[in-house]
Short mmCIF file of C-alpha atoms and ligand atoms in Angstrom, two decimals:
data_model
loop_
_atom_site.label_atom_id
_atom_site.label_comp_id
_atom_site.label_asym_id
_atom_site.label_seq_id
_atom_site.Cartn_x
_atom_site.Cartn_y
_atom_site.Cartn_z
CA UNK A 277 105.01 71.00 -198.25
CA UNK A 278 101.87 69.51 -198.66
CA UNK A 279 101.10 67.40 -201.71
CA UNK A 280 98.16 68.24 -203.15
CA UNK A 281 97.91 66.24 -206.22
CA UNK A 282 98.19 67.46 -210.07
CA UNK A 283 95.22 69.54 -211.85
CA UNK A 284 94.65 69.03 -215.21
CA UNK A 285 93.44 72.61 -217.41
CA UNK A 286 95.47 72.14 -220.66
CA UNK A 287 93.08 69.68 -222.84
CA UNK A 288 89.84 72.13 -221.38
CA UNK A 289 92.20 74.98 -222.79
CA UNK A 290 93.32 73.16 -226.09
CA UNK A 291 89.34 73.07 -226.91
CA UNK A 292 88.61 76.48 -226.02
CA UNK A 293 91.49 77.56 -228.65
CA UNK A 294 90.38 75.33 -231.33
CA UNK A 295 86.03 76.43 -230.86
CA UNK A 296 87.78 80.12 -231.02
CA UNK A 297 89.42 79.02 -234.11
CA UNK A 298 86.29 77.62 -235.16
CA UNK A 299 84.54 80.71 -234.57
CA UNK A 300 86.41 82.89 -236.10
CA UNK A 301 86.82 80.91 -239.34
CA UNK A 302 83.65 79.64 -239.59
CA UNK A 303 80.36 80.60 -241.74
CA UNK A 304 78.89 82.81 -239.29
CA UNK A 305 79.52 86.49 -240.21
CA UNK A 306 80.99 88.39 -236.72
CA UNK A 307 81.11 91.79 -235.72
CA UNK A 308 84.75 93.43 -236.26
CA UNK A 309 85.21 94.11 -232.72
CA UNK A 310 84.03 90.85 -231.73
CA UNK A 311 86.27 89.37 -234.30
CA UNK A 312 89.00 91.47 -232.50
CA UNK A 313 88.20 90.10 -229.22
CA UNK A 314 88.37 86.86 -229.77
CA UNK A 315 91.10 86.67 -232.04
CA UNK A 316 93.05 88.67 -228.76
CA UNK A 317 91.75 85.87 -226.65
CA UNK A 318 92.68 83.26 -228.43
CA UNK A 319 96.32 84.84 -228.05
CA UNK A 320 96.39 85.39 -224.59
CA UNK A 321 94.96 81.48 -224.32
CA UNK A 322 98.50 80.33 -226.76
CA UNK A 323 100.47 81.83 -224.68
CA UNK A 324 99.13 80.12 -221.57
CA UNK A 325 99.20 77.44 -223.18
CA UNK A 326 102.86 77.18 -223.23
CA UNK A 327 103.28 76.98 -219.67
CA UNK A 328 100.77 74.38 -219.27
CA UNK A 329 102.66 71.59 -218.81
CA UNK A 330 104.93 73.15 -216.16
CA UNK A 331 102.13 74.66 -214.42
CA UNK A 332 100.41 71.13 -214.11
CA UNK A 333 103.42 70.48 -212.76
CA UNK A 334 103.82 72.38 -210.48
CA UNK A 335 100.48 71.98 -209.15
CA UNK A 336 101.00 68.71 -207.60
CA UNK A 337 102.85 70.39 -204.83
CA UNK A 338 101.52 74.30 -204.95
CA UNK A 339 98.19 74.57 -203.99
CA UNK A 340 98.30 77.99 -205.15
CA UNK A 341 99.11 76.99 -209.01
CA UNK A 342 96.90 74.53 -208.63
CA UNK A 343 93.81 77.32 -207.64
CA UNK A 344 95.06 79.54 -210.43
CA UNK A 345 94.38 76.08 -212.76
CA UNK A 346 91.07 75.38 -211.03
CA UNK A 347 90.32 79.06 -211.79
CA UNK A 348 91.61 79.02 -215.37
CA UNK A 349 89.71 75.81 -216.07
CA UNK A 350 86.59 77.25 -215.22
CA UNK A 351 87.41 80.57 -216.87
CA UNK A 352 87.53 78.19 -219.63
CA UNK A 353 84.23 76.52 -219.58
CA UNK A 354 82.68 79.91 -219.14
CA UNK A 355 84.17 80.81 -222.62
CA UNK A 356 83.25 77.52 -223.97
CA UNK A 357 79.17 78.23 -223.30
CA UNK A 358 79.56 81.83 -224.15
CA UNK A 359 80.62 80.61 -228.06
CA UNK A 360 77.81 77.88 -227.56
CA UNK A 361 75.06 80.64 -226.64
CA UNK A 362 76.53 82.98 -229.34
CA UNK A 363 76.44 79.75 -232.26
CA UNK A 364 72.64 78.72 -230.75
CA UNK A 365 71.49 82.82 -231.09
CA UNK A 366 73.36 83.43 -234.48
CA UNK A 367 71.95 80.07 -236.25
CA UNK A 368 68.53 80.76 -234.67
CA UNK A 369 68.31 84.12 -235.92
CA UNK A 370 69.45 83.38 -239.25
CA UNK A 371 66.47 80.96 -239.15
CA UNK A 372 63.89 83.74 -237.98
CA UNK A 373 65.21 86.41 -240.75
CA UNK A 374 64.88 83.59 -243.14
CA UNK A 375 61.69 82.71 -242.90
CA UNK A 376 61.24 86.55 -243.85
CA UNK A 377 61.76 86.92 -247.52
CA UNK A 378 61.32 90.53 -246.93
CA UNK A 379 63.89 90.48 -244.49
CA UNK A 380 67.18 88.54 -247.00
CA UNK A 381 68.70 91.29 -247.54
CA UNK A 382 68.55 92.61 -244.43
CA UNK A 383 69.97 89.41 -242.94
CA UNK A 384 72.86 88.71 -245.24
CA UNK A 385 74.15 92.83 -244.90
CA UNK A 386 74.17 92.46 -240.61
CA UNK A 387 73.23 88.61 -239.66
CA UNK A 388 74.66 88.45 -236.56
CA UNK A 389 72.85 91.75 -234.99
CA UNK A 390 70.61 88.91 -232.76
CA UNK A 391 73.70 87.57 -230.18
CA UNK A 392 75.24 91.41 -230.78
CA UNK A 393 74.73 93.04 -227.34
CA UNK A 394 74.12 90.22 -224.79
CA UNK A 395 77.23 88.76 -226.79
CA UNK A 396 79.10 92.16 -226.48
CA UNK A 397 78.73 91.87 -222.66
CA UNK A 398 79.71 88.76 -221.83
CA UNK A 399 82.93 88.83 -223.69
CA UNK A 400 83.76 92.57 -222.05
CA UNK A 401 83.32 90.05 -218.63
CA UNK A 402 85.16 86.93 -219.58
CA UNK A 403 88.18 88.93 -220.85
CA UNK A 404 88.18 90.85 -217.88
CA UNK A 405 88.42 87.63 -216.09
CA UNK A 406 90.75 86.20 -218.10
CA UNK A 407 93.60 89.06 -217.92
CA UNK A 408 92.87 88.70 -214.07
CA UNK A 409 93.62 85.22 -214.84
CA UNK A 410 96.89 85.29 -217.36
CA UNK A 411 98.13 88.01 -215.21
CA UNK A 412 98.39 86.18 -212.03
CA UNK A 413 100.29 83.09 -213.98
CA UNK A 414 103.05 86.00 -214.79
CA UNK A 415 103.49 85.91 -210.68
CA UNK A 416 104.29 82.51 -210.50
CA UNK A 417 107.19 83.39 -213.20
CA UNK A 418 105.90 80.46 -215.90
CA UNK A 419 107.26 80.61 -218.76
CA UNK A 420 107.65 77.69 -220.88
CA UNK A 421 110.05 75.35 -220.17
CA UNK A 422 111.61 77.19 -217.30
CA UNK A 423 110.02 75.63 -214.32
CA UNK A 424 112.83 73.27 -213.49
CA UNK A 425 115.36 75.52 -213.38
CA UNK A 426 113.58 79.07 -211.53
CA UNK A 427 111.18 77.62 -209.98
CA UNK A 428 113.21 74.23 -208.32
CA UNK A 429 110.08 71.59 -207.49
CA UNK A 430 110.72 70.71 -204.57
CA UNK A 431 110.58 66.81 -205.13
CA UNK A 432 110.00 65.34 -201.46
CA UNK A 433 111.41 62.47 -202.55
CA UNK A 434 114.52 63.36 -203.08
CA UNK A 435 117.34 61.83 -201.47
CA UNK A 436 121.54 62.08 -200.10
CA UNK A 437 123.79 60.10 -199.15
CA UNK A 438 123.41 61.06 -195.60
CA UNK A 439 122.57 58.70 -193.46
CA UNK A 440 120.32 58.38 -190.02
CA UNK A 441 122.20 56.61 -187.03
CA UNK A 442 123.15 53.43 -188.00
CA UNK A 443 121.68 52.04 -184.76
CA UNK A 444 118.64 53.43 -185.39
CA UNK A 445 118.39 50.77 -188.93
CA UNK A 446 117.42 47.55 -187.96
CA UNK A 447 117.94 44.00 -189.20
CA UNK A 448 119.78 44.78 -192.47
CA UNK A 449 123.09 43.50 -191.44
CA UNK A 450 122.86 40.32 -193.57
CA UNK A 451 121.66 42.31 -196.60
CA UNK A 452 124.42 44.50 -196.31
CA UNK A 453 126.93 41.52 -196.00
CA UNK A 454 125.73 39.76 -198.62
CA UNK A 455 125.61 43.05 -201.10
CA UNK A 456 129.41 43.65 -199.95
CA UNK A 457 130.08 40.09 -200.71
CA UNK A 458 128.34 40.21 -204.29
CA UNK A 459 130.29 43.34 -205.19
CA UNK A 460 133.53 42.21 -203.94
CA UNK A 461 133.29 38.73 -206.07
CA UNK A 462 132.74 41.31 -209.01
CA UNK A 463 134.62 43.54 -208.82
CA UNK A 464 136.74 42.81 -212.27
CA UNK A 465 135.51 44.50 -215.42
CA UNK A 466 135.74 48.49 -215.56
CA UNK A 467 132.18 49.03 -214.36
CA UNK A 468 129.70 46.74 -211.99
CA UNK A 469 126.32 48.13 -212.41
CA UNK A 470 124.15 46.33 -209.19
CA UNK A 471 120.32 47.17 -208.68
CA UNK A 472 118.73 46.42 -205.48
CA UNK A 473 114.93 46.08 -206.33
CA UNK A 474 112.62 45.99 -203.89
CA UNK A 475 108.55 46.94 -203.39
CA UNK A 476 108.21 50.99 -202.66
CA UNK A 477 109.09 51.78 -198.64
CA UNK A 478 110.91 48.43 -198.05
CA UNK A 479 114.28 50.12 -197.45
CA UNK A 480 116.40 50.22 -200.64
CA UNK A 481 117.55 53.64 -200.22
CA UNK A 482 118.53 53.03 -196.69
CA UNK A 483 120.59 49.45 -197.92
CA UNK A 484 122.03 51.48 -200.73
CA UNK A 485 123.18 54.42 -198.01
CA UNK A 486 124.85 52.00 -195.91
CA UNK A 487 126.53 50.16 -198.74
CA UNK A 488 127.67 53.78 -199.82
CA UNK A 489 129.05 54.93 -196.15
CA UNK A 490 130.54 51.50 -195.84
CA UNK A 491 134.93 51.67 -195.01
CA UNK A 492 135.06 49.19 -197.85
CA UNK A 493 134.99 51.90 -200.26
CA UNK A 494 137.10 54.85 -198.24
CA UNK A 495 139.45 54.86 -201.40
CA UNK A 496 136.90 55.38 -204.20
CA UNK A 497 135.38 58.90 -205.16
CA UNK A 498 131.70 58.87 -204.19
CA UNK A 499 128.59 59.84 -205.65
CA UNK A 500 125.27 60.20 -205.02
CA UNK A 501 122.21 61.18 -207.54
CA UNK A 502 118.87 61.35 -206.86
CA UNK A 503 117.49 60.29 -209.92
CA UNK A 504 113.32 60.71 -209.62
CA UNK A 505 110.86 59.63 -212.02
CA UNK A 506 111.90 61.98 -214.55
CA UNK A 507 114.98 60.30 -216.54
CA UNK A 508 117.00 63.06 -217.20
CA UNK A 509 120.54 61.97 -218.92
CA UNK A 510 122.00 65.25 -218.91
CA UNK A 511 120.88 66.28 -215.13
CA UNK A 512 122.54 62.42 -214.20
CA UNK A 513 125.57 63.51 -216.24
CA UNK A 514 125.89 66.79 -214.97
CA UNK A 515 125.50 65.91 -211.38
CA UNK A 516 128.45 63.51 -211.59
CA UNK A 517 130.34 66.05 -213.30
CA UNK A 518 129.86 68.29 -210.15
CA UNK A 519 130.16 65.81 -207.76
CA UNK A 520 133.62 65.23 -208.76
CA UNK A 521 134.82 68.20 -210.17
CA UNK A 522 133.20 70.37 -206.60
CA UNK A 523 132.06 72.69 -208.52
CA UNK A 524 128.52 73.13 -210.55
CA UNK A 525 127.77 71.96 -213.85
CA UNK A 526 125.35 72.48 -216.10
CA UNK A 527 126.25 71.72 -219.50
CA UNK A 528 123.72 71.25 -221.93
CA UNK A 529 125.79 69.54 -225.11
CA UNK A 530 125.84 65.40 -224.63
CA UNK A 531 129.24 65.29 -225.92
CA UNK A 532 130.56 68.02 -223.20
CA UNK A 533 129.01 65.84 -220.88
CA UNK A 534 131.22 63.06 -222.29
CA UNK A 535 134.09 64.67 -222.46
CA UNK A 536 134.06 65.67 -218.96
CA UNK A 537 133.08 62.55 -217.96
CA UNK A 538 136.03 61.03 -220.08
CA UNK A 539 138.51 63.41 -218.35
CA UNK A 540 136.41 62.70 -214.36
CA UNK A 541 136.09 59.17 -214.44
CA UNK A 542 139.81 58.42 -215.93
CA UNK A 543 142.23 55.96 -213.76
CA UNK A 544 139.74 56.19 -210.70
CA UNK A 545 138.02 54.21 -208.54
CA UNK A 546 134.25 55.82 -208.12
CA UNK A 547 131.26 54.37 -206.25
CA UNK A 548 127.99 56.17 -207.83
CA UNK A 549 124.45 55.32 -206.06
CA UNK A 550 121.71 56.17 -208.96
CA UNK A 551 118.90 56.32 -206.61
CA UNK A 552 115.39 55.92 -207.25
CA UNK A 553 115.63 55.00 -211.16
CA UNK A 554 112.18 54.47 -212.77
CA UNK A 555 113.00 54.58 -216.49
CA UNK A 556 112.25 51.57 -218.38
CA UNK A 557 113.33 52.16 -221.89
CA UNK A 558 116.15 49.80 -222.92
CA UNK A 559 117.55 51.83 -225.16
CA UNK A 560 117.93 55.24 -222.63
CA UNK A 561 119.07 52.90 -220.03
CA UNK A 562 122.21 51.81 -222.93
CA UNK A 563 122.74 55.31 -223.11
CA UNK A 564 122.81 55.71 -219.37
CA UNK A 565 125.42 52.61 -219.33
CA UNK A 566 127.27 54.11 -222.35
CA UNK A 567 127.71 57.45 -220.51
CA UNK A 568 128.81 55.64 -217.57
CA UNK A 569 131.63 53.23 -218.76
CA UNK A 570 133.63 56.00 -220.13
CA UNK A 571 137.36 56.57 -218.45
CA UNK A 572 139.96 55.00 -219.18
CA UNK A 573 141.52 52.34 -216.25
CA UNK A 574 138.42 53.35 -213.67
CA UNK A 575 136.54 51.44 -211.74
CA UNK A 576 133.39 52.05 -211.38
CA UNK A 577 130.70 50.74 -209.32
CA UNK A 578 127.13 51.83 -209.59
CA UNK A 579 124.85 51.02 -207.11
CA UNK A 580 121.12 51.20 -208.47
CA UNK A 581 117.70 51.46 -206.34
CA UNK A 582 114.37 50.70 -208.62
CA UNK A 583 111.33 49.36 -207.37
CA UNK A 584 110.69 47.55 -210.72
CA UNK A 585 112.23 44.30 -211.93
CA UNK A 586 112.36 44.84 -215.38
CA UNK A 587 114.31 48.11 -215.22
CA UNK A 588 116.70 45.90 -212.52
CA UNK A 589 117.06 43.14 -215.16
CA UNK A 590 117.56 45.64 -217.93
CA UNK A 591 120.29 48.02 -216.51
CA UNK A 592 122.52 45.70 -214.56
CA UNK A 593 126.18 43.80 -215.35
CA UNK A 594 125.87 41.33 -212.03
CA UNK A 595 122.72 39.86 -210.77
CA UNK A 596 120.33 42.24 -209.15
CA UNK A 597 119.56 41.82 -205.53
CA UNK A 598 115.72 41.46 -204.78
CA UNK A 599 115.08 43.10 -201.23
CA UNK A 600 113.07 41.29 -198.82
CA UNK A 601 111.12 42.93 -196.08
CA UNK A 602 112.09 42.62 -192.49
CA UNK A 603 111.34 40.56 -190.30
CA UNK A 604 108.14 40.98 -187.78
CA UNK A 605 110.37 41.45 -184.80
CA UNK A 606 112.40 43.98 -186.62
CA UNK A 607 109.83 46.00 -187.47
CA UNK A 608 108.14 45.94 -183.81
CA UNK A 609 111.75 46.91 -182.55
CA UNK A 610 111.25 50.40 -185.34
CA UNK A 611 107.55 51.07 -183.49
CA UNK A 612 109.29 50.96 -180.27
CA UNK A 613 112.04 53.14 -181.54
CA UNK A 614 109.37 55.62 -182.84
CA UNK A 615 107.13 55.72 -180.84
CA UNK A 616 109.46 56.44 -177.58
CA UNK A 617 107.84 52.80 -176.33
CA UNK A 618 110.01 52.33 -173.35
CA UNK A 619 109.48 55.83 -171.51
CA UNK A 620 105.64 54.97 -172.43
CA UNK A 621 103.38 54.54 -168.96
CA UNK A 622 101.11 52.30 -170.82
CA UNK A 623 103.22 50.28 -172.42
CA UNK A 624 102.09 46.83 -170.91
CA UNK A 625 98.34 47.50 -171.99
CA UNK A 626 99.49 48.63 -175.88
CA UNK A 627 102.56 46.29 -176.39
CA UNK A 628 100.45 43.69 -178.10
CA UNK A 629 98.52 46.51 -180.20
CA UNK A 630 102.35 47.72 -181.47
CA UNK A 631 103.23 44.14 -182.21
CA UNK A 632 99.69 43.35 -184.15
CA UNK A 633 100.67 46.62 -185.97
CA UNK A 634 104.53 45.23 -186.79
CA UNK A 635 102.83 42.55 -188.64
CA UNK A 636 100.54 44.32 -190.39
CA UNK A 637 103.15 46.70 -191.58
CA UNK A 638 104.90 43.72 -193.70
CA UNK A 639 108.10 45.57 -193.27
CA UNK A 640 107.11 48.54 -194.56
CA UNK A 641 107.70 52.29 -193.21
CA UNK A 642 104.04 52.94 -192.01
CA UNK A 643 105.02 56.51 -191.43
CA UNK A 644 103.08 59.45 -193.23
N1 LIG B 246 116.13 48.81 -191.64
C1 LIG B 246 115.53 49.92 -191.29
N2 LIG B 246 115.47 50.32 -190.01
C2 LIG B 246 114.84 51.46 -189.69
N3 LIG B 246 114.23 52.27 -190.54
C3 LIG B 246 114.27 51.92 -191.83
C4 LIG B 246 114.90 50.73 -192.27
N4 LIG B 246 114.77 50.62 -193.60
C5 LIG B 246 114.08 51.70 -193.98
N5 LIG B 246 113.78 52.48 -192.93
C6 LIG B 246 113.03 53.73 -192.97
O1 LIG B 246 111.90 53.46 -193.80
C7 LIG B 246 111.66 54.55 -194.68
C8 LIG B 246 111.67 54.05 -196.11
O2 LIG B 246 112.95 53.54 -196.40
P1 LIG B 246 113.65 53.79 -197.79
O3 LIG B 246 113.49 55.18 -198.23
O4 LIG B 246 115.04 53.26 -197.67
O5 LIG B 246 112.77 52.84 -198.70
P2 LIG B 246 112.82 52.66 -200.29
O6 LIG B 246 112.66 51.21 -200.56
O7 LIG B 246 114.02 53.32 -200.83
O8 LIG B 246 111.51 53.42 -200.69
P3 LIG B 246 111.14 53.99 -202.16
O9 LIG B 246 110.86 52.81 -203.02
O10 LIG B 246 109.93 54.81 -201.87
O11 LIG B 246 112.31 54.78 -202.63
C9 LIG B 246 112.72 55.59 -194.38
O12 LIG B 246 112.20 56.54 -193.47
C10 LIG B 246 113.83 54.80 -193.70
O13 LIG B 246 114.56 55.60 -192.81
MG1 LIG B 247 114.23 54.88 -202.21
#
């Protein structure tokens, strides 16, 4: 799936609520129907509203949702100049009648009769357009709050525990021997929580699934959570829950969580990856720990993969290990592995272009 990058509609739609509101509270006398009209727009605007934030959501992978936005939005700014014109034509012919003293009476019995028919149009077209609109979000199924669970983002950055071939990962033999080392050394209290930290693409994930497959641990439970940029304490505890348990949970009480977790984690030895972790609050990342140092004669090990520092500082029990990149040579070894180098009929003329690139790449993935 293509990402196509998130498109903001909500704060256009929160004004176009609030110059309804304005409208329809404000000094200038309306028309009942128009009155009614707006008053069933603004409805039909609340309750798309609600599914705003999922739908923004959603559009940074679905270029549909993110047309139906681009569509509402504009819908929107449509409305927007249609109250302007209608404001502009009331206040202006309030000013003409005024200037009539003859005319007072007539003005204050039917002062908005000026804006009444090009006014009566438009808004027969813009609702049109906007049931078109708030129909179609009905066939993307948002409704607040439910995205996550019908509609499953796919987040293309999630990851498993599965692992590539390990000859196919080069040069992190020493990292892995010196991660081993640190977590034997530790490997005391109930629970060891060790980050690896490293810049984005450098290979954490990949050091964390070896560590993970690795015969050292054969006699602990494993698991594996994605976690993603959304810090979600009851989707970490749940996973775990089904991860050990083999079967799905999705409890939605904290303290079920913990009691589970209690009864899971109890006189075990568990090896949990928590991959990707970008929350930085100190006090969710307590929680996090508190959840995690829960059974009774366990031992756990938690294996952590953040890109930031701070949160490896923050959430750790044993000194985090900072990720280098690899070597030049290590790299050019991955180009040749991609790009099929040695079956290449060229090779002599672009071997020094492939090596340039290894250097450039710093030891990062250079793959889209
Ligand atoms: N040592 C290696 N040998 C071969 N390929 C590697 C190696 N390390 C990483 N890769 C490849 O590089 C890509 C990025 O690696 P990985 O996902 O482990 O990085 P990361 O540091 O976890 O990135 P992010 O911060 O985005 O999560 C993956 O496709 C992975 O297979
Ligand atoms: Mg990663």
């Amino acid at each position: 799936m293509v990402a196509v990058g998130v498109m903001l509609a909500s704060p256009v739609l929160n004004m176009v609520v609030k110059e309804i509101g304005a409208v329809i509270g404000g000094q200038i006398a309306l028309q009942k129907d128009f009155t009614k009209d707006l008053r069933k727009m603004k409805m039909m605007l609340e309750s798309v509203a609600a599914v705003m934030k999922d739908a923004e959501r959603q559009s940074i992978e679905e270029r549909e949702v993110q047309l139906w936005l681009k569509r509402l939005k504009d819908a929107m700014y449509g409305i927007s100049d249609m109250l302007d014109e209608f404001e502009e034509d009331a206040q202006s012919a309030a000013r003409k009648i005024s200037l009539k003293k003859d005319l007072l009476q007539f003005a204050s019995a039917c002062p908005s009769i000026c804006p009444k028919i090009k006014l009566a149009n438009r808004m027969k077209e813009m609702r049109e357009e906007l049931k078109v609109i708030t129909d179609q979000h009905k066939s993307f199924m948002l409704k607040p709050g439910t995205i996550t669970r019908e509609l499953k983002i796919t987040d293309t950055r999630a990851t498993s525990s599965v692992m590539k071939d390990e000859e196919l990962i080069v040069g992190r033999t020493n990292n892995k021997r010196d991660i081993m080392a640190s977590l034997s050394e530790s490997n005391t209290g109930r629970i060891t929580i060790f980050p690896i930290y490293g810049i984005g693409g450098i290979g954490k994930t990949t050091l964390a699934k070896m560590v993970f497959n690795d015969a050292q641990f054969k006699d602990y439970s494993h698991v594996w959570v994605y976690v993603s940029q959304t810090f979600d304490m009851n989707k970490i505890g749940n996973s775990i829950i089904s991860q050990l348990s083999k079967a799905e949970s999705q409890l939605t009480e904290r303290q079920m969580i913990h009691n589970s977790l209690v009864e899971l984690l109890a006189g075990k030895n568990i090896l949990i990856v928590l991959d990707d972790l970008w929350e930085d609050n100190g006090s969710h990342l307590d929680d996090l720990k508190d959840m995690l140092k829960v059974g009774e004669h366990s031992r756990i090990v938690v294996i952590v993969t953040t890109c930031n520092e701070g949160i490896a500082n923050k959430f750790q029990t044993i000194e985090p290990y900072k990720l280098a990149p690899l070597s030049n040579d290590s790299c050019w070894i991955i180009i040749k592995q991609k790009s099929s180098f040695d079956s290449r009929d060229d090779k002599h003329e672009v071997e020094q272009i492939g090596k340039d690139i290894a250097v450039m790449c710093g030891g990062l993935e250079v793959w889209p």
